[in-house]
mmCIF file of C-alpha atoms in Angstrom:
data_model
loop_
_atom_site.group_PDB
_atom_site.id
_atom_site.type_symbol
_atom_site.label_atom_id
_atom_site.label_comp_id
_atom_site.label_asym_id
_atom_site.label_seq_id
_atom_site.Cartn_x
_atom_site.Cartn_y
_atom_site.Cartn_z
ATOM 1 C CA MET A 264 -47.324 -123.023 79.411
ATOM 2 C CA HIS A 265 -45.734 -119.967 77.812
ATOM 3 C CA THR A 266 -44.592 -116.612 79.086
ATOM 4 C CA ILE A 267 -45.874 -113.203 78.016
ATOM 5 C CA GLU A 268 -43.628 -110.237 78.707
ATOM 6 C CA TRP A 269 -45.302 -107.020 79.856
ATOM 7 C CA LYS A 270 -43.425 -103.815 79.108
ATOM 8 C CA ILE A 271 -44.481 -100.289 80.130
ATOM 9 C CA SER A 272 -42.758 -97.257 78.613
ATOM 10 C CA ASP A 273 -42.864 -94.211 80.878
ATOM 11 C CA THR A 274 -41.858 -91.686 78.211
ATOM 12 C CA LEU A 275 -43.420 -90.889 74.840
ATOM 13 C CA VAL A 276 -42.253 -93.384 72.218
ATOM 14 C CA PRO A 277 -41.676 -92.093 68.643
ATOM 15 C CA TYR A 278 -43.880 -93.986 66.217
ATOM 16 C CA ASP A 279 -41.125 -95.065 63.842
ATOM 17 C CA GLU A 280 -39.160 -96.409 66.800
ATOM 18 C CA ALA A 281 -42.175 -98.445 67.932
ATOM 19 C CA LEU A 282 -42.544 -99.908 64.438
ATOM 20 C CA GLU A 283 -38.896 -100.988 64.421
ATOM 21 C CA VAL A 284 -39.225 -102.624 67.828
ATOM 22 C CA MET A 285 -42.363 -104.483 66.787
ATOM 23 C CA GLU A 286 -40.861 -105.680 63.517
ATOM 24 C CA ALA A 287 -37.826 -107.098 65.299
ATOM 25 C CA ARG A 288 -39.892 -108.676 68.047
ATOM 26 C CA VAL A 289 -42.313 -110.350 65.636
ATOM 27 C CA ALA A 290 -39.378 -112.045 63.920
ATOM 28 C CA ALA A 291 -37.909 -113.134 67.260
ATOM 29 C CA ILE A 292 -41.223 -114.557 68.467
ATOM 30 C CA ARG A 293 -41.589 -116.474 65.238
ATOM 31 C CA GLU A 294 -38.054 -117.861 65.642
ATOM 32 C CA GLY A 295 -38.708 -118.758 69.268
ATOM 33 C CA SER A 296 -35.893 -116.534 70.542
ATOM 34 C CA ALA A 297 -38.099 -114.065 72.477
ATOM 35 C CA PRO A 298 -41.334 -114.322 74.472
ATOM 36 C CA GLU A 299 -44.644 -112.845 73.403
ATOM 37 C CA LEU A 300 -45.126 -109.205 74.365
ATOM 38 C CA VAL A 301 -47.766 -106.759 75.529
ATOM 39 C CA TRP A 302 -46.276 -103.274 75.308
ATOM 40 C CA LEU A 303 -48.072 -100.355 76.997
ATOM 41 C CA LEU A 304 -47.030 -96.887 75.852
ATOM 42 C CA GLU A 305 -47.965 -93.413 74.670
ATOM 43 C CA HIS A 306 -46.938 -91.682 71.455
ATOM 44 C CA PRO A 307 -46.394 -87.974 70.817
ATOM 45 C CA PRO A 308 -49.315 -86.451 68.839
ATOM 46 C CA LEU A 309 -49.535 -88.048 65.391
ATOM 47 C CA TYR A 310 -51.863 -89.620 62.855
ATOM 48 C CA THR A 311 -51.533 -93.099 61.419
ATOM 49 C CA ALA A 312 -52.934 -94.354 58.138
ATOM 50 C CA GLY A 313 -54.040 -97.959 57.970
ATOM 51 C CA THR A 314 -54.190 -100.030 54.808
ATOM 52 C CA SER A 315 -57.746 -98.809 54.052
ATOM 53 C CA ALA A 316 -57.084 -95.105 54.661
ATOM 54 C CA ASP A 317 -58.772 -92.634 52.311
ATOM 55 C CA ALA A 318 -56.678 -89.519 51.642
ATOM 56 C CA ALA A 319 -59.852 -87.415 51.800
ATOM 57 C CA ASP A 320 -60.164 -88.282 55.500
ATOM 58 C CA LEU A 321 -56.921 -86.457 56.299
ATOM 59 C CA VAL A 322 -58.582 -83.090 56.851
ATOM 60 C CA THR A 323 -55.534 -81.152 58.089
ATOM 61 C CA PRO A 324 -52.390 -82.801 56.669
ATOM 62 C CA ASP A 325 -49.997 -80.419 58.433
ATOM 63 C CA LYS A 326 -51.519 -80.622 61.925
ATOM 64 C CA PHE A 327 -49.370 -83.572 63.093
ATOM 65 C CA PRO A 328 -46.937 -86.041 61.496
ATOM 66 C CA VAL A 329 -48.649 -88.771 59.479
ATOM 67 C CA TYR A 330 -47.326 -92.332 59.353
ATOM 68 C CA LYS A 331 -48.262 -95.325 57.249
ATOM 69 C CA ALA A 332 -48.949 -97.951 59.879
ATOM 70 C CA GLY A 333 -49.199 -101.200 57.920
ATOM 71 C CA ARG A 334 -52.104 -102.297 60.131
ATOM 72 C CA GLY A 335 -55.698 -102.722 59.066
ATOM 73 C CA GLY A 336 -58.103 -99.823 59.274
ATOM 74 C CA GLN A 337 -58.139 -96.179 58.268
ATOM 75 C CA TYR A 338 -56.865 -92.953 59.867
ATOM 76 C CA THR A 339 -56.557 -92.695 63.611
ATOM 77 C CA TYR A 340 -54.915 -90.425 66.162
ATOM 78 C CA HIS A 341 -52.355 -91.287 68.820
ATOM 79 C CA GLY A 342 -51.104 -88.975 71.529
ATOM 80 C CA PRO A 343 -50.455 -88.349 75.222
ATOM 81 C CA GLY A 344 -53.222 -89.493 77.539
ATOM 82 C CA GLN A 345 -54.104 -92.384 75.289
ATOM 83 C CA ARG A 346 -53.110 -95.850 76.462
ATOM 84 C CA ILE A 347 -51.767 -97.863 73.576
ATOM 85 C CA ALA A 348 -51.294 -101.592 73.970
ATOM 86 C CA TYR A 349 -49.289 -103.315 71.271
ATOM 87 C CA VAL A 350 -50.097 -107.002 71.452
ATOM 88 C CA LEU A 351 -47.516 -109.371 69.991
ATOM 89 C CA LEU A 352 -48.810 -112.909 70.353
ATOM 90 C CA ASP A 353 -48.170 -116.192 68.592
ATOM 91 C CA LEU A 354 -51.684 -117.058 67.486
ATOM 92 C CA LYS A 355 -50.675 -120.634 66.721
ATOM 93 C CA LYS A 356 -50.306 -121.146 70.474
ATOM 94 C CA ARG A 357 -53.993 -120.251 70.776
ATOM 95 C CA ARG A 358 -56.323 -120.271 67.790
ATOM 96 C CA SER A 359 -55.084 -119.656 64.254
ATOM 97 C CA ASP A 360 -58.065 -117.401 63.728
ATOM 98 C CA ILE A 361 -57.565 -113.685 63.119
ATOM 99 C CA ARG A 362 -61.253 -112.851 63.484
ATOM 100 C CA ALA A 363 -61.339 -114.583 66.879
ATOM 101 C CA PHE A 364 -58.210 -112.643 67.917
ATOM 102 C CA VAL A 365 -59.843 -109.318 67.038
ATOM 103 C CA GLN A 366 -62.934 -110.374 68.976
ATOM 104 C CA ASP A 367 -60.698 -111.114 71.962
ATOM 105 C CA LEU A 368 -59.198 -107.621 71.703
ATOM 106 C CA GLU A 369 -62.698 -106.147 71.644
ATOM 107 C CA ALA A 370 -63.674 -108.251 74.662
ATOM 108 C CA TRP A 371 -60.540 -107.068 76.473
ATOM 109 C CA VAL A 372 -61.443 -103.402 75.979
ATOM 110 C CA ILE A 373 -65.065 -103.979 76.949
ATOM 111 C CA ASP A 374 -64.019 -105.854 80.092
ATOM 112 C CA VAL A 375 -61.635 -103.151 81.288
ATOM 113 C CA LEU A 376 -64.195 -100.404 80.627
ATOM 114 C CA ALA A 377 -66.702 -102.342 82.693
ATOM 115 C CA GLN A 378 -64.408 -101.937 85.695
ATOM 116 C CA TYR A 379 -65.256 -98.214 85.473
ATOM 117 C CA GLN A 380 -68.996 -98.802 84.961
ATOM 118 C CA ILE A 381 -68.705 -97.899 81.280
ATOM 119 C CA LYS A 382 -70.613 -100.118 78.886
ATOM 120 C CA GLY A 383 -68.473 -100.635 75.816
ATOM 121 C CA GLU A 384 -70.099 -102.068 72.717
ATOM 122 C CA ILE A 385 -69.156 -103.095 69.203
ATOM 123 C CA ARG A 386 -71.116 -102.078 66.132
ATOM 124 C CA GLU A 387 -71.519 -103.958 62.857
ATOM 125 C CA GLY A 388 -69.493 -102.209 60.169
ATOM 126 C CA ARG A 389 -67.680 -99.955 62.665
ATOM 127 C CA VAL A 390 -64.304 -101.015 64.002
ATOM 128 C CA GLY A 391 -63.432 -100.258 67.609
ATOM 129 C CA VAL A 392 -65.375 -99.959 70.851
ATOM 130 C CA TRP A 393 -68.237 -97.499 71.268
ATOM 131 C CA ILE A 394 -70.242 -96.124 74.173
ATOM 132 C CA ALA A 395 -73.474 -94.197 74.539
ATOM 133 C CA ASP A 396 -72.703 -90.479 74.720
ATOM 134 C CA GLY A 397 -75.880 -88.576 75.426
ATOM 135 C CA PRO A 398 -78.367 -89.173 72.592
ATOM 136 C CA SER A 399 -75.587 -90.360 70.282
ATOM 137 C CA GLU A 400 -72.580 -92.671 70.379
ATOM 138 C CA ALA A 401 -68.860 -92.008 70.589
ATOM 139 C CA LYS A 402 -65.760 -94.061 70.014
ATOM 140 C CA ILE A 403 -63.583 -94.640 73.066
ATOM 141 C CA ALA A 404 -61.128 -97.216 71.715
ATOM 142 C CA ALA A 405 -59.577 -98.074 68.368
ATOM 143 C CA ILE A 406 -58.409 -101.485 67.204
ATOM 144 C CA GLY A 407 -55.984 -102.131 64.370
ATOM 145 C CA VAL A 408 -53.896 -105.251 63.923
ATOM 146 C CA ARG A 409 -51.513 -106.924 61.553
ATOM 147 C CA VAL A 410 -50.561 -110.592 61.543
ATOM 148 C CA ARG A 411 -47.379 -112.013 60.006
ATOM 149 C CA LYS A 412 -46.840 -115.764 59.961
ATOM 150 C CA TRP A 413 -49.467 -115.990 62.721
ATOM 151 C CA VAL A 414 -47.701 -113.502 65.003
ATOM 152 C CA SER A 415 -49.801 -110.419 65.765
ATOM 153 C CA PHE A 416 -48.636 -106.853 66.186
ATOM 154 C CA HIS A 417 -50.134 -103.368 66.573
ATOM 155 C CA GLY A 418 -53.215 -103.662 68.810
ATOM 156 C CA ILE A 419 -55.521 -101.280 70.677
ATOM 157 C CA SER A 420 -55.652 -97.678 71.848
ATOM 158 C CA ILE A 421 -57.997 -96.505 74.594
ATOM 159 C CA ASN A 422 -58.756 -92.857 75.254
ATOM 160 C CA VAL A 423 -58.033 -92.253 78.925
ATOM 161 C CA GLU A 424 -57.317 -88.503 78.909
ATOM 162 C CA PRO A 425 -56.110 -87.361 75.478
ATOM 163 C CA ASP A 426 -56.760 -83.923 73.986
ATOM 164 C CA LEU A 427 -59.854 -84.804 71.949
ATOM 165 C CA SER A 428 -59.453 -81.671 69.802
ATOM 166 C CA HIS A 429 -56.462 -83.403 68.211
ATOM 167 C CA TYR A 430 -58.901 -85.657 66.351
ATOM 168 C CA ASP A 431 -60.078 -82.621 64.366
ATOM 169 C CA GLY A 432 -57.370 -83.109 61.748
ATOM 170 C CA ILE A 433 -58.833 -86.402 60.526
ATOM 171 C CA ILE A 434 -62.114 -88.203 60.038
ATOM 172 C CA PRO A 435 -61.412 -91.051 62.475
ATOM 173 C CA CYS A 436 -61.899 -94.399 60.736
ATOM 174 C CA GLY A 437 -63.840 -92.594 58.009
ATOM 175 C CA ILE A 438 -66.883 -92.070 60.261
ATOM 176 C CA THR A 439 -68.439 -88.599 60.313
ATOM 177 C CA GLU A 440 -71.733 -89.194 62.118
ATOM 178 C CA HIS A 441 -70.208 -90.154 65.479
ATOM 179 C CA GLY A 442 -67.596 -88.505 67.666
ATOM 180 C CA VAL A 443 -64.839 -89.625 70.017
ATOM 181 C CA THR A 444 -64.730 -89.624 73.803
ATOM 182 C CA SER A 445 -62.508 -90.637 76.717
ATOM 183 C CA LEU A 446 -62.794 -91.893 80.275
ATOM 184 C CA VAL A 447 -62.124 -88.396 81.629
ATOM 185 C CA ASP A 448 -64.649 -86.926 79.187
ATOM 186 C CA GLN A 449 -67.162 -89.360 80.686
ATOM 187 C CA GLY A 450 -66.415 -88.037 84.172
ATOM 188 C CA ILE A 451 -64.043 -90.814 85.228
ATOM 189 C CA PRO A 452 -60.599 -89.433 86.139
ATOM 190 C CA VAL A 453 -57.990 -92.184 86.229
ATOM 191 C CA SER A 454 -54.211 -92.189 85.943
ATOM 192 C CA LEU A 455 -52.461 -94.380 83.407
ATOM 193 C CA PRO A 456 -50.696 -96.459 86.107
ATOM 194 C CA GLU A 457 -54.070 -97.162 87.709
ATOM 195 C CA PHE A 458 -55.576 -97.969 84.323
ATOM 196 C CA ASP A 459 -52.710 -100.341 83.514
ATOM 197 C CA ILE A 460 -53.585 -102.472 86.542
ATOM 198 C CA GLU A 461 -57.083 -102.995 85.168
ATOM 199 C CA LEU A 462 -55.700 -103.644 81.690
ATOM 200 C CA ARG A 463 -53.488 -106.407 83.020
ATOM 201 C CA SER A 464 -56.267 -107.986 85.054
ATOM 202 C CA SER A 465 -58.727 -107.901 82.161
ATOM 203 C CA PHE A 466 -56.141 -109.276 79.737
ATOM 204 C CA GLU A 467 -55.594 -112.293 81.960
ATOM 205 C CA HIS A 468 -59.343 -112.807 82.190
ATOM 206 C CA VAL A 469 -59.830 -112.728 78.412
ATOM 207 C CA PHE A 470 -56.620 -114.181 76.975
ATOM 208 C CA LEU A 471 -55.198 -116.532 79.580
ATOM 209 C CA GLN A 472 -58.070 -118.950 79.883
ATOM 210 C CA ASP A 473 -55.989 -121.517 77.972
ATOM 211 C CA GLY A 474 -53.496 -121.957 80.809
ATOM 212 C CA ALA A 475 -50.920 -119.539 79.399
ATOM 213 C CA LYS A 476 -48.601 -117.975 81.926
ATOM 214 C CA GLY A 477 -47.980 -114.234 81.927
ATOM 215 C CA SER A 478 -45.000 -112.670 83.666
ATOM 216 C CA VAL A 479 -43.900 -109.078 84.135
ATOM 217 C CA LEU A 480 -40.493 -108.327 82.662
ATOM 218 C CA THR A 481 -39.052 -104.824 82.388
#
C-alpha cells in the first residue's frame, strides 16, 4: 500500500516554478522522503517545446513565452481553461514499463472523457487523445512525459475551456491536417472543479487496480 498526494492549485502557476517543484519532488520520491503526486493546475498562456520540437513549428515566436520542457514530444500550448495533470509516480511500484505508463495515461483521459459521452481515441503515429469533430478529427488532450530513475513527471493536459485561438502560434505536435478542440467547443460546459472530480475517479479506476492507496493532501 502506498499513498498518492493530490494537489490542486487554484491560481495560475508559472511554468518555470512548476518545473522546479517537479524536479525537487522527483528527487524526494526517489529518496523515499515524499509521497507520489498528482498535481492539477493551470498555466498562464505559453508554449512548451518537447525534446522532438522542430523550430519551424513555432509559427509566431513572440505570441507567448516559449519554454524548453524536457519532456517527450513537440510544441504544445498551455493556458487558462486547460486542466493540466502532472503525474509523479514511482513506476517501480507498478510496472517498470514506460510504454505501459503512457498507455495508462491515454486510458485515463479516454475514461474521463467517456463520463461526458465523448469518445476519445488514440491514433498510430499521433500522440495524444483525439475525437471525431465533424468530418475530421481534432485533438482534445496532449500527453508528454519524462522518466528519471523510474519516477515519472510532466503528464497530460486536457482542453476543458481554453482559448483555442492561442494554438495559432504553433503547429501543435507538428500536425497540420487536424485541429484542436475542447469540451466546451463540443457543447459540454463544465467547470474545472467539476472536471477534477471525474479526473480523480477515473484515475483511481485506471491506476489503482494494484491495491495502491490514494489520499488527498493539500
